[in-house]
Coordinates of N, CA and C in Angstrom, one line a residue:
M1 N 98.3 85.8 112.1 CA 97.8 86.9 111.6 C 96.7 87.1 111.3
R2 N 96.2 86.0 112.0 CA 94.5 86.6 111.8 C 94.1 87.4 111.8
V3 N 92.4 87.5 111.2 CA 91.5 88.7 111.2 C 91.0 89.4 113.2
H4 N 90.9 90.6 112.8 CA 90.6 90.1 114.6 C 89.4 91.2 114.3
E5 N 88.8 91.7 115.6 CA 87.7 92.7 115.8 C 88.1 93.8 115.5
Y6 N 87.6 94.4 115.2 CA 87.5 96.2 115.7 C 86.7 97.0 115.5
T7 N 86.9 98.0 116.2 CA 85.5 99.2 116.7 C 85.9 100.4 115.5
I8 N 84.5 100.4 115.3 CA 83.5 101.3 114.4 C 83.0 102.5 115.1
I9 N 84.2 103.8 115.2 CA 83.8 104.6 116.0 C 82.1 105.4 115.9
G10 N 81.4 105.4 116.6 CA 79.8 106.1 116.3 C 79.1 104.6 115.5
H11 N 79.3 103.3 115.3 CA 78.2 102.3 114.9 C 78.0 101.5 116.1
S12 N 76.9 101.0 115.7 CA 76.6 100.1 117.0 C 76.4 98.7 116.3
R13 N 77.4 98.0 116.3 CA 76.5 96.6 115.6 C 75.8 95.9 116.7
A14 N 75.3 96.2 118.0 CA 74.3 95.4 118.5 C 72.9 96.3 118.1
K15 N 73.1 97.5 117.1 CA 71.6 97.4 117.1 C 71.4 96.9 115.4
I16 N 72.4 97.0 114.7 CA 72.5 96.1 113.6 C 71.9 94.5 114.0
G17 N 72.6 94.1 115.2 CA 72.0 92.7 115.4 C 70.9 92.7 115.7
R18 N 70.1 93.8 116.8 CA 69.2 93.9 116.7 C 68.0 93.9 115.2
W19 N 68.0 95.0 114.1 CA 67.5 94.5 112.6 C 68.0 93.0 112.2
L20 N 68.9 92.5 112.4 CA 69.0 91.5 111.8 C 68.2 89.9 112.8
A21 N 68.3 90.1 113.3 CA 67.4 89.5 114.6 C 65.9 89.7 113.7
I22 N 65.5 91.0 114.0 CA 64.0 91.2 113.4 C 63.4 90.4 112.5
G23 N 64.6 90.7 111.3 CA 64.3 91.2 109.5 C 64.2 89.1 109.6
A24 N 65.1 88.1 110.5 CA 65.2 86.7 110.4 C 63.9 86.7 111.0
G25 N 63.2 87.5 112.2 CA 61.9 86.7 113.0 C 60.8 87.2 112.0
L26 N 60.4 88.0 110.9 CA 60.0 88.1 109.9 C 60.3 87.7 108.5
I27 N 61.1 87.3 108.1 CA 61.6 86.0 107.4 C 60.6 84.5 107.6
A28 N 60.5 83.9 108.9 CA 60.7 83.0 109.3 C 59.6 83.1 109.9
S29 N 58.9 83.7 109.8 CA 56.9 84.1 110.6 C 56.5 83.6 109.3
G30 N 57.1 84.3 108.2 CA 56.4 84.2 107.3 C 56.9 82.9 106.4
G31 N 58.3 82.1 106.5 CA 58.1 80.9 106.5 C 57.0 79.6 107.3
V32 N 57.1 80.3 107.8 CA 55.9 79.1 109.0 C 54.8 79.0 109.1
T33 N 54.2 80.6 108.0 CA 53.2 80.2 107.5 C 52.4 79.4 106.7
V34 N 53.6 79.8 105.4 CA 54.0 78.9 103.9 C 53.6 77.2 104.3
G35 N 54.5 77.4 106.0 CA 54.7 75.8 105.7 C 53.7 74.8 106.2
I36 N 53.1 76.0 107.6 CA 51.3 75.2 108.3 C 50.6 74.7 107.0
A37 N 50.6 76.0 106.0 CA 49.8 75.9 105.0 C 49.9 75.0 104.0
A38 N 51.2 74.8 104.1 CA 51.8 73.5 102.5 C 51.1 72.5 103.8
I39 N 51.7 71.6 104.9 CA 50.9 71.0 105.8 C 49.6 70.4 105.8
D40 N 49.0 71.8 106.2 CA 47.3 71.7 106.0 C 47.2 71.1 104.9
L41 N 47.6 71.4 104.0 CA 47.5 70.8 102.7 C 47.3 69.4 102.1
A42 N 48.5 69.4 102.8 CA 48.6 67.5 102.3 C 48.2 67.2 103.6
K43 N 48.0 67.4 104.2 CA 46.9 66.6 105.2 C 45.3 65.9 104.4
R44 N 44.9 67.5 104.1 CA 44.1 67.5 103.2 C 43.7 66.8 102.2
A45 N 45.0 66.2 100.8 CA 44.9 65.5 100.4 C 45.4 64.1 100.4
G46 N 45.8 64.2 102.2 CA 45.8 62.4 102.2 C 47.6 62.0 102.3
I47 N 48.2 63.1 102.3 CA 49.5 62.8 102.5 C 49.5 62.8 103.9
E48 N 50.3 62.0 105.0 CA 51.0 62.1 105.9 C 52.4 63.0 106.4
T49 N 52.4 64.1 107.3 CA 53.0 64.9 107.9 C 53.8 64.0 109.5
S50 N 54.6 64.7 109.5 CA 55.4 64.5 111.2 C 56.3 66.5 111.0
G51 N 56.8 66.9 111.7 CA 58.1 68.5 112.3 C 57.2 69.1 111.9
S52 N 56.0 69.9 112.0 CA 55.8 70.6 112.5 C 55.5 71.1 112.8
L53 N 56.2 71.2 114.0 CA 56.1 72.2 115.5 C 57.8 72.4 115.4
I54 N 58.4 71.8 114.7 CA 60.2 72.3 114.7 C 60.0 73.5 113.9
I55 N 59.9 73.5 113.1 CA 59.5 74.4 111.8 C 60.2 75.9 112.2
W56 N 59.3 76.0 113.5 CA 59.8 77.8 113.7 C 60.9 77.6 114.3
P57 N 62.0 77.2 115.1 CA 62.8 77.2 115.6 C 64.2 76.8 114.5
I58 N 63.4 76.4 113.8 CA 64.6 75.6 112.9 C 65.7 77.1 111.6
T59 N 64.1 77.2 111.5 CA 64.2 78.3 110.4 C 64.4 80.1 110.7
S60 N 63.9 79.9 112.2 CA 64.6 81.3 112.2 C 66.0 81.1 113.0
G61 N 66.8 79.9 113.5 CA 68.2 80.1 113.5 C 68.4 80.5 112.2
V62 N 68.1 79.2 111.0 CA 68.7 79.6 109.7 C 69.2 80.7 109.1
V63 N 67.7 81.2 108.8 CA 67.5 82.8 108.2 C 68.6 83.2 109.4
F64 N 68.7 84.0 110.5 CA 69.1 85.0 111.1 C 71.1 84.3 111.2
A65 N 71.2 83.2 110.7 CA 72.8 82.7 110.5 C 73.2 83.6 109.1
A66 N 72.1 83.6 108.1 CA 72.2 83.2 106.2 C 72.3 85.0 106.5
L67 N 71.4 86.0 107.0 CA 71.3 87.1 107.1 C 72.4 87.5 107.7
Y68 N 72.9 87.5 109.0 CA 74.6 87.8 109.9 C 75.4 87.4 108.8
F69 N 75.9 86.4 107.9 CA 76.6 86.0 107.2 C 76.7 87.4 105.9
S70 N 75.2 87.1 105.2 CA 75.6 88.0 104.5 C 75.8 89.5 104.4
F71 N 75.2 89.6 105.9 CA 75.4 90.8 106.4 C 77.1 91.8 106.4
D72 N 78.1 91.1 106.9 CA 78.8 90.5 107.6 C 80.0 90.6 105.8
Y73 N 79.8 90.2 105.5 CA 80.9 89.6 104.4 C 80.6 90.8 103.0
W74 N 79.1 90.9 102.7 CA 78.7 91.2 101.8 C 78.0 92.5 101.9
I75 N 76.6 92.7 102.6 CA 75.7 93.8 102.3 C 76.7 94.9 103.3
W76 N 76.9 94.6 103.6 CA 77.6 96.2 104.4 C 78.4 96.8 103.3
K77 N 78.9 96.5 101.9 CA 79.9 96.8 101.5 C 79.5 97.3 100.0
L78 N 78.0 96.5 99.9 CA 77.1 98.1 98.5 C 77.1 99.4 98.9
P79 N 77.5 100.2 97.6 CA 77.2 101.6 98.0 C 76.7 102.1 98.9
V80 N 75.1 101.7 98.6 CA 73.9 102.2 99.6 C 74.8 101.6 101.2
A81 N 74.3 100.5 101.7 CA 74.6 100.4 102.9 C 75.9 101.1 103.5
S82 N 76.9 101.5 102.3 CA 78.0 101.6 103.7 C 78.0 103.2 103.7
R83 N 76.9 103.7 102.4 CA 76.9 105.1 103.1 C 76.0 105.6 103.7
L84 N 75.1 104.5 104.1 CA 73.8 104.8 105.4 C 74.4 104.1 106.2
L85 N 75.6 102.9 106.2 CA 76.0 102.8 107.9 C 77.1 103.5 108.2
N86 N 78.1 104.3 107.1 CA 79.2 105.1 107.0 C 80.3 104.1 107.4
I87 N 80.2 103.3 107.3 CA 81.3 102.9 107.1 C 81.9 102.3 105.7
P88 N 83.8 102.9 105.4 CA 84.1 102.8 104.6 C 84.6 101.7 104.4
N89 N 84.9 100.9 103.2 CA 85.4 99.7 102.5 C 86.6 99.8 102.7
L90 N 87.6 99.2 102.7 CA 89.2 99.4 102.9 C 89.7 98.6 102.2
A91 N 89.3 96.8 102.6 CA 89.6 96.2 102.2 C 90.3 95.9 100.2
G92 N 91.6 95.7 100.3 CA 92.2 95.8 98.7 C 93.7 96.0 99.3
K93 N 94.7 96.1 97.9 CA 95.8 96.3 98.3 C 95.9 97.7 98.2
W94 N 97.1 98.3 99.1 CA 98.0 99.5 98.3 C 99.2 99.5 98.7
E95 N 99.8 100.6 97.6 CA 101.0 100.1 97.6 C 101.4 101.6 98.4
V96 N 102.2 100.8 99.6 CA 103.0 102.2 100.3 C 104.4 102.8 100.4
T97 N 104.6 104.0 100.7 CA 106.2 104.4 100.6 C 106.1 105.0 101.5
G98 N 107.2 105.2 102.1 CA 107.3 106.0 103.9 C 108.5 106.2 103.9
Q99 N 109.1 106.9 104.5 CA 110.1 107.6 105.6 C 110.2 107.2 107.1
S100 N 111.2 106.7 106.7 CA 112.1 106.4 108.9 C 112.4 107.7 109.4
L101 N 111.9 107.9 110.5 CA 112.3 109.9 110.7 C 113.1 109.0 112.5
G102 N 114.6 109.7 112.4 CA 114.7 109.6 113.9 C 113.8 110.4 115.5
Q103 N 114.7 110.4 116.4 CA 114.0 111.3 117.3 C 113.9 113.2 117.2
K104 N 115.6 113.4 116.6 CA 115.5 114.5 116.1 C 114.6 114.9 114.2
G105 N 114.0 114.2 114.0 CA 113.2 114.1 113.2 C 114.2 113.7 111.8
E106 N 115.2 113.4 112.0 CA 115.9 113.1 110.5 C 115.6 111.9 109.7
V107 N 116.0 111.8 108.8 CA 115.3 111.0 107.6 C 116.7 109.8 108.3
L108 N 115.3 108.5 108.3 CA 116.7 107.3 108.6 C 117.0 107.0 107.1
H109 N 115.8 106.4 107.0 CA 116.3 106.0 105.5 C 114.5 106.0 105.1
D110 N 114.4 105.9 103.1 CA 112.9 105.1 103.0 C 112.8 104.5 102.5
W111 N 111.3 103.9 102.5 CA 111.9 102.4 101.5 C 109.9 102.4 101.3
K112 N 109.7 101.1 100.7 CA 108.1 100.7 99.7 C 107.7 99.1 100.6
G113 N 106.7 99.4 100.3 CA 106.5 98.5 100.9 C 104.9 97.8 100.2
L114 N 103.5 96.7 100.4 CA 102.6 96.8 100.4 C 101.3 95.7 101.6
I115 N 100.4 97.1 101.3 CA 99.6 96.6 102.5 C 98.6 95.8 102.0
T116 N 97.8 94.8 102.3 CA 96.9 94.2 102.3 C 95.6 94.2 103.3
I117 N 95.1 94.8 103.1 CA 93.8 94.8 104.2 C 92.6 94.0 103.9
T118 N 92.5 92.9 105.3 CA 91.1 92.1 104.4 C 90.3 92.7 105.7
Q119 N 89.1 93.2 105.5 CA 87.8 93.8 106.1 C 87.1 93.2 105.9
S120 N 85.8 92.4 106.9 CA 84.5 92.6 107.1 C 83.8 93.2 108.0
W121 N 82.3 93.5 108.1 CA 81.9 94.3 108.8 C 82.2 94.3 109.9
E122 N 82.7 93.3 110.6 CA 83.2 92.6 111.9 C 84.6 92.5 112.3
K123 N 85.3 91.7 111.2 CA 87.2 91.5 111.7 C 87.6 92.6 110.3
I124 N 88.5 92.9 110.9 CA 89.8 92.9 109.7 C 91.4 93.0 110.3
R125 N 92.3 93.0 109.1 CA 93.3 92.6 109.5 C 94.6 93.7 108.5
V126 N 95.4 94.2 109.0 CA 96.2 95.1 108.4 C 97.2 94.6 107.9
F127 N 97.8 94.1 106.8 CA 99.1 93.1 107.0 C 100.0 94.0 105.7
L128 N 101.4 94.6 106.1 CA 102.5 95.0 105.3 C 103.3 94.5 105.8
E129 N 103.9 94.3 104.2 CA 104.7 93.6 103.9 C 105.6 94.5 103.1
T130 N 107.5 94.3 103.5 CA 108.5 95.2 102.8 C 109.6 93.9 102.7
K131 N 110.7 94.4 102.3 CA 111.7 94.1 101.2 C 112.1 93.6 103.0
T132 N 112.3 93.9 104.1 CA 112.9 93.3 105.1 C 112.5 93.2 107.0
S133 N 110.8 92.9 106.5 CA 109.8 92.7 107.5 C 108.3 92.4 107.1
D134 N 107.7 92.0 107.9 CA 106.1 91.9 108.0 C 105.7 92.8 109.3
S135 N 104.7 93.0 109.2 CA 103.8 93.4 110.6 C 102.2 93.3 110.1
Y136 N 101.9 92.9 110.5 CA 100.5 92.5 111.2 C 99.4 93.7 112.8
S137 N 98.4 93.9 112.5 CA 97.7 93.9 113.1 C 97.2 93.4 113.8
I138 N 97.2 93.8 115.4 CA 96.4 93.4 116.6 C 95.4 93.7 117.0
S139 N 95.1 95.2 116.5 CA 94.1 95.7 117.4 C 94.1 97.0 116.1
A140 N 92.5 97.4 116.5 CA 92.6 98.1 115.8 C 91.0 99.7 115.4
A141 N 90.5 100.4 115.4 CA 89.2 101.0 115.3 C 89.5 102.1 113.7
L142 N 88.1 101.6 114.2 CA 88.2 103.0 112.0 C 87.5 104.2 112.8
L143 N 87.6 105.6 112.4 CA 86.6 106.6 112.9 C 86.4 107.2 111.1
P144 N 85.2 106.8 111.2 CA 84.6 107.5 110.0 C 84.2 108.9 109.4
D145 N 85.3 109.8 108.9 CA 84.5 111.2 108.4 C 84.1 111.5 107.2
R146 N 83.0 111.8 106.8 CA 82.1 112.4 105.3 C 83.6 113.7 105.0
D147 N 84.0 114.3 105.8 CA 84.6 115.2 105.4 C 86.1 115.1 104.5
I148 N 87.2 114.3 105.9 CA 88.3 114.4 105.3 C 88.6 113.0 105.5
G149 N 87.7 111.7 105.1 CA 87.3 110.5 104.6 C 87.3 109.9 105.2
C150 N 88.4 108.5 106.5 CA 88.6 108.2 107.1 C 89.5 107.7 108.1
R151 N 90.1 107.7 108.9 CA 91.0 107.5 110.1 C 91.1 106.2 110.5
L152 N 92.0 105.1 110.2 CA 92.2 104.2 110.5 C 93.1 103.8 111.8
M153 N 92.8 103.3 113.3 CA 94.3 103.7 114.1 C 94.4 102.2 114.2
Y154 N 95.6 101.5 114.0 CA 96.0 99.9 115.4 C 97.4 99.9 115.5
S155 N 97.1 98.9 116.4 CA 98.7 98.2 116.3 C 98.9 97.6 116.2
Y156 N 100.0 97.1 115.7 CA 101.0 96.1 115.1 C 102.1 95.5 115.9
R157 N 102.1 94.7 115.2 CA 103.4 93.5 115.8 C 104.6 93.4 114.2
N158 N 105.6 93.9 114.0 CA 106.5 93.8 113.2 C 107.5 92.9 113.6
E159 N 107.8 92.0 112.3 CA 109.0 91.1 112.5 C 109.6 90.4 111.1
P160 N 110.8 90.7 111.7 CA 112.0 90.9 110.7 C 112.4 89.3 109.9
K161 N 112.5 90.1 108.5 CA 112.9 88.3 107.6 C 114.2 87.7 108.1
L162 N 114.3 86.9 107.7 CA 115.4 86.1 107.6 C 116.6 86.5 106.8
G163 N 117.5 87.1 107.1 CA 118.6 87.9 106.7 C 119.1 89.5 106.7
N164 N 117.9 89.3 108.1 CA 118.4 91.1 108.5 C 118.4 91.2 109.5
P165 N 119.3 90.2 110.6 CA 120.1 90.2 111.8 C 119.7 91.7 112.8
D166 N 120.3 92.6 112.1 CA 119.9 94.1 112.5 C 118.9 94.4 113.4
L167 N 117.7 93.1 112.6 CA 116.4 94.1 112.6 C 116.0 93.7 114.1
K168 N 115.1 93.8 115.1 CA 114.5 92.9 115.7 C 113.0 93.1 116.0
P169 N 112.6 92.2 116.6 CA 110.8 92.0 116.2 C 110.8 93.3 117.2
H170 N 109.1 94.0 117.0 CA 108.9 94.9 117.7 C 107.5 95.2 117.4
D171 N 106.4 96.5 119.0 CA 105.2 96.8 118.7 C 105.7 98.4 118.1
G172 N 104.2 98.7 117.6 CA 104.2 99.9 117.0 C 102.3 100.0 117.0
Y173 N 102.3 102.1 116.8 CA 100.9 102.1 116.2 C 101.2 103.2 115.2
A174 N 100.1 103.1 114.7 CA 99.7 103.5 113.6 C 98.7 104.0 113.1
E175 N 98.7 105.6 112.2 CA 97.0 106.0 112.0 C 97.2 106.4 110.3
I176 N 96.2 106.4 109.8 CA 95.9 106.3 108.6 C 94.9 107.1 108.5
I177 N 94.6 108.0 107.7 CA 94.1 109.2 106.9 C 93.4 108.5 105.4
F178 N 92.6 108.0 105.2 CA 91.9 106.9 103.8 C 91.1 107.7 103.2
H179 N 91.5 108.3 101.9 CA 90.4 108.5 101.4 C 89.6 107.6 99.7
P180 N 88.9 106.8 100.5 CA 88.6 105.3 99.6 C 88.4 106.0 98.3
K181 N 87.5 107.2 97.7 CA 87.2 107.2 96.5 C 88.3 108.0 95.4
N182 N 89.3 108.5 96.2 CA 90.5 109.0 95.2 C 91.6 107.6 95.4
G183 N 91.0 106.8 96.2 CA 92.2 105.5 96.4 C 93.8 105.8 96.9
V184 N 93.5 106.5 97.4 CA 95.4 107.2 98.1 C 94.8 107.1 99.6
G185 N 95.9 107.6 100.4 CA 95.8 107.7 101.9 C 97.0 108.3 102.7
N186 N 97.1 108.6 103.3 CA 98.8 109.5 104.1 C 98.1 109.0 105.9
G187 N 99.7 108.7 106.3 CA 99.8 108.5 108.1 C 101.0 108.3 108.2
D188 N 100.6 108.3 109.7 CA 102.0 108.0 110.4 C 102.6 107.0 111.3
Y189 N 103.6 106.8 111.7 CA 103.6 105.5 112.8 C 104.7 105.7 113.9
F190 N 104.6 105.3 114.6 CA 106.1 105.1 115.9 C 105.6 103.4 116.2
N191 N 107.6 103.4 116.1 CA 107.7 101.9 117.2 C 108.3 102.1 118.0
K192 N 107.2 101.0 118.6 CA 108.1 101.5 120.5 C 109.2 100.8 120.9
Q193 N 109.8 99.5 120.8 CA 111.0 99.4 121.1 C 112.4 100.1 120.2
R194 N 112.0 100.3 119.4 CA 113.1 101.4 118.6 C 112.9 102.3 119.0
F195 N 111.6 103.4 119.6 CA 112.3 104.6 119.2 C 112.2 105.4 118.0
T196 N 111.5 104.8 117.0 CA 111.8 105.8 115.4 C 109.9 105.7 115.5
F197 N 109.8 106.9 114.3 CA 108.6 107.4 113.9 C 108.9 107.5 112.6
G198 N 107.3 107.9 111.6 CA 107.8 107.9 110.1 C 106.6 108.2 109.7
T199 N 106.5 108.9 108.0 CA 105.4 108.8 107.3 C 105.1 107.9 106.5
T200 N 103.9 107.8 105.9 CA 103.5 107.0 105.1 C 102.3 107.9 103.9
K201 N 102.5 106.5 102.9 CA 101.5 107.9 101.7 C 101.7 106.4 101.2
L202 N 99.3 106.3 101.1 CA 99.3 105.0 100.4 C 98.9 105.1 99.0
K203 N 99.2 104.3 98.0 CA 98.1 104.0 96.6 C 97.6 102.7 96.7
K204 N 96.1 103.4 96.0 CA 95.7 101.5 96.1 C 95.7 101.1 94.6
V205 N 95.7 99.9 94.7 CA 96.3 98.9 93.9 C 95.9 98.0 93.6
G206 N 94.9 97.4 94.2 CA 94.1 95.9 93.8 C 92.9 96.1 95.1

């Protein structure tokens, strides 16, 4: 149930990485300039210094790591950044109601659950808990669309809870169209081994 990488269609993480590296270099070079000036000033004041030659590699590495961490967990979620990058923030808790359908489209049963989405710029996890089972995403892709919201496509593994001997572990695939501004979503899913499918409606609750 760990977070895993996901694809954002139409978005290049490599380009963002290059911009972060450029930013780290600029910040680091500015820091080095200040550091060298400080060392020179200290020498003129008669204060002995050492290690001036390792300021550049240490500073650039630290700055890049700090920028990357900040961007991955925080900066991309800011409203302005999210709009510019076109990456919807789906993180949070979503109350879900669903209908399980048979092969002929008949309603087998209604069910309710809670979907918890953990999302950073690089990784995501979709965890669904119902009364009888838990399921967690294995792979995922996000397709942003400014007109209809965004489409989340993911494969998952479902594990029945104890006390449900009639249920078996199985794999599945789901697609959900989210409307983050309105806090709602709707979608459908397909269970492979059980050959059942269904529909879902979501509402953000946290």
